[in-house]
Amino acid sequence: MTFSGVVGIITVVALVLILSIPLGGYIHRVFTGERSWFEPIFAPFERLLYRLIGVNPKVEMDWKVYIKSLLILNFVMALFVYLVFRLQGVLPLNPDGVPSMNWALAFNTAASFVSNTNWQSYAGESSMSYLGQMVAITYLQFTTAATGVVAAIAFVRGVVANRSSSLGNFWIDLIKVHTRLLLPLAVVLAIVFVGLGVPETLQGAASVHTLQGASQIISRGPVASLEAIKQLGTNGGGYFNANSAHPFENPSTITDVLQILAMALIPTALIATFARFIKNRRQGVVLYVLLTSTLLIGAFVVYANEAIGNPMLHHLLGLSGPNMEGKEVRFGVGLSSLFTAATTAFTTGAVNNMHDSLMPISGLIPLLFMMFNTVFGGIGAGLLNILMFLVITVFLSGLMVGRTPEIFGKKIEAREIKLATAAMLVHPFVILIPTAVALVTKAGTSSILNPGLHGLSEVLYAFTSAAANNGSAFAGLNANTTFYNVLLGLVIMIGRYVSIVAMFAMAGSLAKKAVIPESVGTLRTDTYAFGGVFVAVVVIVGALTFFPALAIGPIGEHLQMWAGHLTR
Amino acid sequence: MINVWRSLRFLVVSVVLLGVIYPVVITGIGQLVFPFQANGSMVSLNGRIVGSELIAQAVTSPGLFHPRPSAVNYAANGSGGSNLGSTNPALVKEVQANIANVEKHNPGTLVSSIPTSMVESSGSGLDPDISIRDAMIQIPRIAAATGLSQSALKNLVAHYEQGPFLGIWGHSMVNVMQLNLAIKREAQ
């Protein structure tokens, strides 16, 4: 670790907070219907969209109508991109002659992208046409990010409502996230990316004669437009196989910093939005302090382990220095480590280095962050998870000190606890059971690249990434098999939709309750003491559930490596 | 049913707006304002395109700088890393072969002086940059093969050296394509 590396990491995180807190206020104003400076541009454009889509802006929806609209739209979008993937070989805008996908890969990719996961069993340059990159991948990177935001906003409306059943209007909310947040940011960022070297062209791959006279085919395409929304929407699905490690996706140190800022921006801002909605600044501050510290600890654990490098190579070959296997020189170890922590904290899933080649303890951090699923979390979905864990923490601490559990002025009763527990338990269930299934079947184990304990980590990482809707991978695992495509696709959908539906049901029942004025008997949730309990609950639930798997995965491999044993 | 109908209308409108108009507009602006970058930063020598400044290519000639090892043999239409884990014997074998390669081309190089980035595969397989130490190790070989003086080559490296950005992000490094084009032009 170097001093400048440490300063570099802290500076990026500080920039995230500086940019996102004001943005959180802006998002709050968007969803409370306040006018913006650009109202003369936004409002007529939105009215046009309402007319084209057939939305009545005056209609209010209860939780059931809201979630039904959300689910039906998601199903329609998934079906559409499935057809695009199945037919891309014969559709236009395919200059490199990419073939259509088989049913399992198309199912996996559709499930993955419609749920904001962006797990990729395919390699972009050889398996996705320009049409697919545009109307399926880039497209869903907008709409699914927007879906996450509106789900979180609707839930928060339920929390602050007083004996009401309305959570807002799904279509209006969805359109506003696009027109007032995602599109303006994406347009600006995409143009900046082109200026910094990210290609944006509809011409096919370039065929060149190299300096030595050999031939090289250089894939390119409309990369910058995808790259911008890939990060802003915490999507993470790359244009190329190497994702943000590819020099066309992430050509320089400065684009790398911009990508980390972009992926962190909206999930971080939503905490401030939430604090505005509940009119409790302190609650926001406490969450910012806890979550930012967790993110930094993770980044520095990765950085420390990567900076030490691989003791096996030192011991056997005399090579010493940081671990550069799977990394790019322009990012170095510092920015690679921060990217690894950030992409799993914000559940983006883009990678600027190959996680499979990280040191074992460095690989443990992204796994843990995805298992917690609450270190800021993905766009919208992260805030929902944080609120779910807050409800559980309130319940547990209420039991401990003998007070009626209530949160933000709403009494927490049996129904809420049941729903929160259901949402919480789905996550370990869809990670551990499929991992176990994969490890005892030949279909599961034959895809593993690295032998020994690391192979177990590859499988565990895949299902954790799918369940957390992250999308990053220990990419040595060959996931493009019918077994993995189907199983991971199912895990992705359960991981996304079961918890969203449970949280909506909770929002519906919270909305109907009367707000109880705060009294001396109220357990305050905006204190560091409560924050500490919150972190403890997240860690204990995570640790107790996943520790056995982590012990025989990365922790075991770490001990083996420092004892000087190669896997046989 | 009204929801399905509305979803279909949303689908059509949003696919056209986000999946077609948005990327096409960005492509238009990119092609107009940044044509070099938008088409992949292609560079040419004597009027012929020889590759992209951002994409490493296989270079084995002793008179040119060699890029970092690539797990995909510099396939710019199939990027990727080795994905080898830290305790995998295949990783040790791969790095050992890369060290032997550096020693063969640059005789007298001590293993302890080799930067890890010079013998460990990059993440994309197309890393266009090398560290300054990596470049310095290669200078005696290039000087011998091209007849350029070592000090001229060192000046060249210093001229093209980039980063760290603002002193805190990234490392000092140099782009291999820029160096090799300069050497080729020098030799003419």
PDB file of N, CA and C in Angstrom, chain A residues 202-254:
ATOM      1  N   LEU A 202     -21.236   2.692 -35.338  1.00  0.00           N
ATOM      2  CA  LEU A 202     -22.045   1.578 -35.819  1.00  0.00           C
ATOM      3  C   LEU A 202     -21.292   0.755 -36.861  1.00  0.00           C
ATOM      4  N   GLN A 203     -20.038   1.156 -37.144  1.00  0.00           N
ATOM      5  CA  GLN A 203     -19.209   0.346 -38.051  1.00  0.00           C
ATOM      6  C   GLN A 203     -18.825  -0.967 -37.382  1.00  0.00           C
ATOM      7  N   GLY A 204     -18.653  -1.994 -38.158  1.00  0.00           N
ATOM      8  CA  GLY A 204     -18.247  -3.283 -37.617  1.00  0.00           C
ATOM      9  C   GLY A 204     -16.803  -3.282 -37.143  1.00  0.00           C
ATOM     10  N   ALA A 205     -16.323  -4.451 -36.703  1.00  0.00           N
ATOM     11  CA  ALA A 205     -14.964  -4.585 -36.200  1.00  0.00           C
ATOM     12  C   ALA A 205     -13.955  -4.107 -37.239  1.00  0.00           C
ATOM     13  N   ALA A 206     -12.828  -3.539 -36.739  1.00  0.00           N
ATOM     14  CA  ALA A 206     -11.769  -3.090 -37.639  1.00  0.00           C
ATOM     15  C   ALA A 206     -10.790  -4.234 -37.850  1.00  0.00           C
ATOM     16  N   SER A 207     -10.421  -4.466 -39.107  1.00  0.00           N
ATOM     17  CA  SER A 207      -9.420  -5.492 -39.398  1.00  0.00           C
ATOM     18  C   SER A 207      -8.133  -4.784 -39.780  1.00  0.00           C
ATOM     19  N   VAL A 208      -7.079  -4.985 -39.020  1.00  0.00           N
ATOM     20  CA  VAL A 208      -5.849  -4.218 -39.258  1.00  0.00           C
ATOM     21  C   VAL A 208      -4.653  -5.142 -39.456  1.00  0.00           C
ATOM     22  N   HIS A 209      -3.612  -4.599 -40.112  1.00  0.00           N
ATOM     23  CA  HIS A 209      -2.317  -5.282 -40.165  1.00  0.00           C
ATOM     24  C   HIS A 209      -1.430  -4.646 -39.125  1.00  0.00           C
ATOM     25  N   THR A 210      -0.958  -5.441 -38.179  1.00  0.00           N
ATOM     26  CA  THR A 210      -0.237  -4.892 -37.039  1.00  0.00           C
ATOM     27  C   THR A 210       1.159  -4.433 -37.463  1.00  0.00           C
ATOM     28  N   LEU A 211       1.876  -3.848 -36.501  1.00  0.00           N
ATOM     29  CA  LEU A 211       3.243  -3.380 -36.753  1.00  0.00           C
ATOM     30  C   LEU A 211       4.124  -4.506 -37.273  1.00  0.00           C
ATOM     31  N   GLN A 212       3.810  -5.724 -36.864  1.00  0.00           N
ATOM     32  CA  GLN A 212       4.613  -6.866 -37.321  1.00  0.00           C
ATOM     33  C   GLN A 212       3.997  -7.547 -38.533  1.00  0.00           C
ATOM     34  N   GLY A 213       2.941  -6.961 -39.095  1.00  0.00           N
ATOM     35  CA  GLY A 213       2.348  -7.522 -40.303  1.00  0.00           C
ATOM     36  C   GLY A 213       1.347  -8.632 -40.076  1.00  0.00           C
ATOM     37  N   ALA A 214       1.063  -8.952 -38.806  1.00  0.00           N
ATOM     38  CA  ALA A 214       0.028  -9.961 -38.543  1.00  0.00           C
ATOM     39  C   ALA A 214      -1.329  -9.284 -38.654  1.00  0.00           C
ATOM     40  N   SER A 215      -2.406 -10.079 -38.644  1.00  0.00           N
ATOM     41  CA  SER A 215      -3.704  -9.430 -38.700  1.00  0.00           C
ATOM     42  C   SER A 215      -4.356  -9.465 -37.326  1.00  0.00           C
ATOM     43  N   GLN A 216      -5.089  -8.413 -37.023  1.00  0.00           N
ATOM     44  CA  GLN A 216      -5.788  -8.319 -35.739  1.00  0.00           C
ATOM     45  C   GLN A 216      -7.180  -7.763 -36.016  1.00  0.00           C
ATOM     46  N   ILE A 217      -8.193  -8.435 -35.458  1.00  0.00           N
ATOM     47  CA  ILE A 217      -9.565  -7.938 -35.621  1.00  0.00           C
ATOM     48  C   ILE A 217      -9.965  -7.237 -34.335  1.00  0.00           C
ATOM     49  N   ILE A 218     -10.281  -5.962 -34.435  1.00  0.00           N
ATOM     50  CA  ILE A 218     -10.566  -5.166 -33.243  1.00  0.00           C
ATOM     51  C   ILE A 218     -12.057  -4.873 -33.159  1.00  0.00           C
ATOM     52  N   SER A 219     -12.727  -5.560 -32.224  1.00  0.00           N
ATOM     53  CA  SER A 219     -14.169  -5.356 -32.032  1.00  0.00           C
ATOM     54  C   SER A 219     -14.425  -3.971 -31.477  1.00  0.00           C
ATOM     55  N   ARG A 220     -15.504  -3.345 -31.911  1.00  0.00           N
ATOM     56  CA  ARG A 220     -15.913  -2.046 -31.378  1.00  0.00           C
ATOM     57  C   ARG A 220     -17.424  -1.943 -31.521  1.00  0.00           C
ATOM     58  N   GLY A 221     -17.978  -0.751 -31.444  1.00  0.00           N
ATOM     59  CA  GLY A 221     -19.427  -0.608 -31.552  1.00  0.00           C
ATOM     60  C   GLY A 221     -19.921   0.578 -30.757  1.00  0.00           C
ATOM     61  N   PRO A 222     -21.238   0.637 -30.508  1.00  0.00           N
ATOM     62  CA  PRO A 222     -21.775   1.733 -29.701  1.00  0.00           C
ATOM     63  C   PRO A 222     -21.504   1.479 -28.218  1.00  0.00           C
ATOM     64  N   VAL A 223     -20.247   1.677 -27.813  1.00  0.00           N
ATOM     65  CA  VAL A 223     -19.817   1.290 -26.461  1.00  0.00           C
ATOM     66  C   VAL A 223     -20.129   2.375 -25.428  1.00  0.00           C
ATOM     67  N   ALA A 224     -19.836   3.629 -25.769  1.00  0.00           N
ATOM     68  CA  ALA A 224     -19.937   4.705 -24.762  1.00  0.00           C
ATOM     69  C   ALA A 224     -21.359   4.881 -24.252  1.00  0.00           C
ATOM     70  N   SER A 225     -22.349   4.763 -25.172  1.00  0.00           N
ATOM     71  CA  SER A 225     -23.735   4.955 -24.738  1.00  0.00           C
ATOM     72  C   SER A 225     -24.140   3.872 -23.752  1.00  0.00           C
ATOM     73  N   LEU A 226     -23.616   2.659 -23.949  1.00  0.00           N
ATOM     74  CA  LEU A 226     -23.896   1.567 -23.007  1.00  0.00           C
ATOM     75  C   LEU A 226     -23.138   1.786 -21.698  1.00  0.00           C
ATOM     76  N   GLU A 227     -21.882   2.183 -21.839  1.00  0.00           N
ATOM     77  CA  GLU A 227     -21.006   2.301 -20.668  1.00  0.00           C
ATOM     78  C   GLU A 227     -21.569   3.281 -19.634  1.00  0.00           C
ATOM     79  N   ALA A 228     -22.127   4.397 -20.121  1.00  0.00           N
ATOM     80  CA  ALA A 228     -22.617   5.429 -19.201  1.00  0.00           C
ATOM     81  C   ALA A 228     -23.747   4.882 -18.337  1.00  0.00           C
ATOM     82  N   ILE A 229     -24.739   4.266 -18.975  1.00  0.00           N
ATOM     83  CA  ILE A 229     -25.889   3.801 -18.192  1.00  0.00           C
ATOM     84  C   ILE A 229     -25.551   2.505 -17.454  1.00  0.00           C
ATOM     85  N   LYS A 230     -24.575   1.768 -17.965  1.00  0.00           N
ATOM     86  CA  LYS A 230     -24.124   0.562 -17.262  1.00  0.00           C
ATOM     87  C   LYS A 230     -23.696   0.913 -15.840  1.00  0.00           C
ATOM     88  N   GLN A 231     -22.982   2.015 -15.682  1.00  0.00           N
ATOM     89  CA  GLN A 231     -22.521   2.397 -14.346  1.00  0.00           C
ATOM     90  C   GLN A 231     -23.581   3.185 -13.588  1.00  0.00           C
ATOM     91  N   LEU A 232     -24.201   4.161 -14.226  1.00  0.00           N
ATOM     92  CA  LEU A 232     -25.187   5.001 -13.527  1.00  0.00           C
ATOM     93  C   LEU A 232     -26.345   4.187 -12.975  1.00  0.00           C
ATOM     94  N   GLY A 233     -26.712   3.116 -13.693  1.00  0.00           N
ATOM     95  CA  GLY A 233     -27.839   2.310 -13.248  1.00  0.00           C
ATOM     96  C   GLY A 233     -27.416   1.101 -12.436  1.00  0.00           C
ATOM     97  N   THR A 234     -26.204   1.101 -11.909  1.00  0.00           N
ATOM     98  CA  THR A 234     -25.617  -0.049 -11.190  1.00  0.00           C
ATOM     99  C   THR A 234     -25.936  -1.350 -11.918  1.00  0.00           C
ATOM    100  N   ASN A 235     -25.778  -1.335 -13.233  1.00  0.00           N
ATOM    101  CA  ASN A 235     -26.056  -2.531 -14.026  1.00  0.00           C
ATOM    102  C   ASN A 235     -24.839  -3.447 -14.068  1.00  0.00           C
ATOM    103  N   GLY A 236     -23.807  -2.972 -14.752  1.00  0.00           N
ATOM    104  CA  GLY A 236     -22.538  -3.712 -14.737  1.00  0.00           C
ATOM    105  C   GLY A 236     -22.300  -4.638 -15.897  1.00  0.00           C
ATOM    106  N   GLY A 237     -23.310  -4.827 -16.764  1.00  0.00           N
ATOM    107  CA  GLY A 237     -23.106  -5.741 -17.882  1.00  0.00           C
ATOM    108  C   GLY A 237     -22.295  -5.074 -18.967  1.00  0.00           C
ATOM    109  N   GLY A 238     -21.106  -5.584 -19.242  1.00  0.00           N
ATOM    110  CA  GLY A 238     -20.171  -4.911 -20.118  1.00  0.00           C
ATOM    111  C   GLY A 238     -20.460  -5.136 -21.592  1.00  0.00           C
ATOM    112  N   TYR A 239     -19.887  -4.258 -22.409  1.00  0.00           N
ATOM    113  CA  TYR A 239     -19.999  -4.420 -23.855  1.00  0.00           C
ATOM    114  C   TYR A 239     -19.114  -5.578 -24.305  1.00  0.00           C
ATOM    115  N   PHE A 240     -17.928  -5.670 -23.692  1.00  0.00           N
ATOM    116  CA  PHE A 240     -16.968  -6.716 -24.049  1.00  0.00           C
ATOM    117  C   PHE A 240     -16.863  -7.731 -22.915  1.00  0.00           C
ATOM    118  N   ASN A 241     -16.250  -8.857 -23.228  1.00  0.00           N
ATOM    119  CA  ASN A 241     -16.090  -9.907 -22.230  1.00  0.00           C
ATOM    120  C   ASN A 241     -15.312  -9.423 -21.006  1.00  0.00           C
ATOM    121  N   ALA A 242     -14.255  -8.631 -21.237  1.00  0.00           N
ATOM    122  CA  ALA A 242     -13.408  -8.209 -20.108  1.00  0.00           C
ATOM    123  C   ALA A 242     -14.016  -7.051 -19.326  1.00  0.00           C
ATOM    124  N   ASN A 243     -15.229  -6.610 -19.733  1.00  0.00           N
ATOM    125  CA  ASN A 243     -15.959  -5.586 -18.993  1.00  0.00           C
ATOM    126  C   ASN A 243     -15.113  -4.319 -18.822  1.00  0.00           C
ATOM    127  N   SER A 244     -15.126  -3.715 -17.646  1.00  0.00           N
ATOM    128  CA  SER A 244     -14.423  -2.446 -17.469  1.00  0.00           C
ATOM    129  C   SER A 244     -12.904  -2.599 -17.371  1.00  0.00           C
ATOM    130  N   ALA A 245     -12.393  -3.818 -17.543  1.00  0.00           N
ATOM    131  CA  ALA A 245     -10.949  -3.974 -17.678  1.00  0.00           C
ATOM    132  C   ALA A 245     -10.542  -3.726 -19.132  1.00  0.00           C
ATOM    133  N   HIS A 246     -11.509  -3.816 -20.058  1.00  0.00           N
ATOM    134  CA  HIS A 246     -11.214  -3.646 -21.484  1.00  0.00           C
ATOM    135  C   HIS A 246     -10.871  -2.184 -21.775  1.00  0.00           C
ATOM    136  N   PRO A 247      -9.777  -1.944 -22.498  1.00  0.00           N
ATOM    137  CA  PRO A 247      -9.368  -0.552 -22.735  1.00  0.00           C
ATOM    138  C   PRO A 247     -10.404   0.265 -23.515  1.00  0.00           C
ATOM    139  N   PHE A 248     -11.290  -0.366 -24.266  1.00  0.00           N
ATOM    140  CA  PHE A 248     -12.337   0.390 -24.958  1.00  0.00           C
ATOM    141  C   PHE A 248     -13.482   0.768 -24.020  1.00  0.00           C
ATOM    142  N   GLU A 249     -13.695  -0.029 -22.975  1.00  0.00           N
ATOM    143  CA  GLU A 249     -14.759   0.327 -22.035  1.00  0.00           C
ATOM    144  C   GLU A 249     -14.257   1.327 -20.998  1.00  0.00           C
ATOM    145  N   ASN A 250     -12.985   1.242 -20.699  1.00  0.00           N
ATOM    146  CA  ASN A 250     -12.438   2.013 -19.583  1.00  0.00           C
ATOM    147  C   ASN A 250     -10.992   2.366 -19.924  1.00  0.00           C
ATOM    148  N   PRO A 251     -10.796   3.375 -20.820  1.00  0.00           N
ATOM    149  CA  PRO A 251      -9.481   3.572 -21.428  1.00  0.00           C
ATOM    150  C   PRO A 251      -8.432   4.220 -20.542  1.00  0.00           C
ATOM    151  N   SER A 252      -8.817   4.867 -19.450  1.00  0.00           N
ATOM    152  CA  SER A 252      -7.781   5.577 -18.705  1.00  0.00           C
ATOM    153  C   SER A 252      -8.087   5.611 -17.219  1.00  0.00           C
ATOM    154  N   THR A 253      -7.127   6.121 -16.469  1.00  0.00           N
ATOM    155  CA  THR A 253      -7.294   6.256 -15.033  1.00  0.00           C
ATOM    156  C   THR A 253      -8.505   7.140 -14.728  1.00  0.00           C
ATOM    157  N   ILE A 254      -8.659   8.198 -15.510  1.00  0.00           N
ATOM    158  CA  ILE A 254      -9.744   9.145 -15.212  1.00  0.00           C
ATOM    159  C   ILE A 254     -11.112   8.540 -15.540  1.00  0.00           C
TER     160      ILE A 254
END
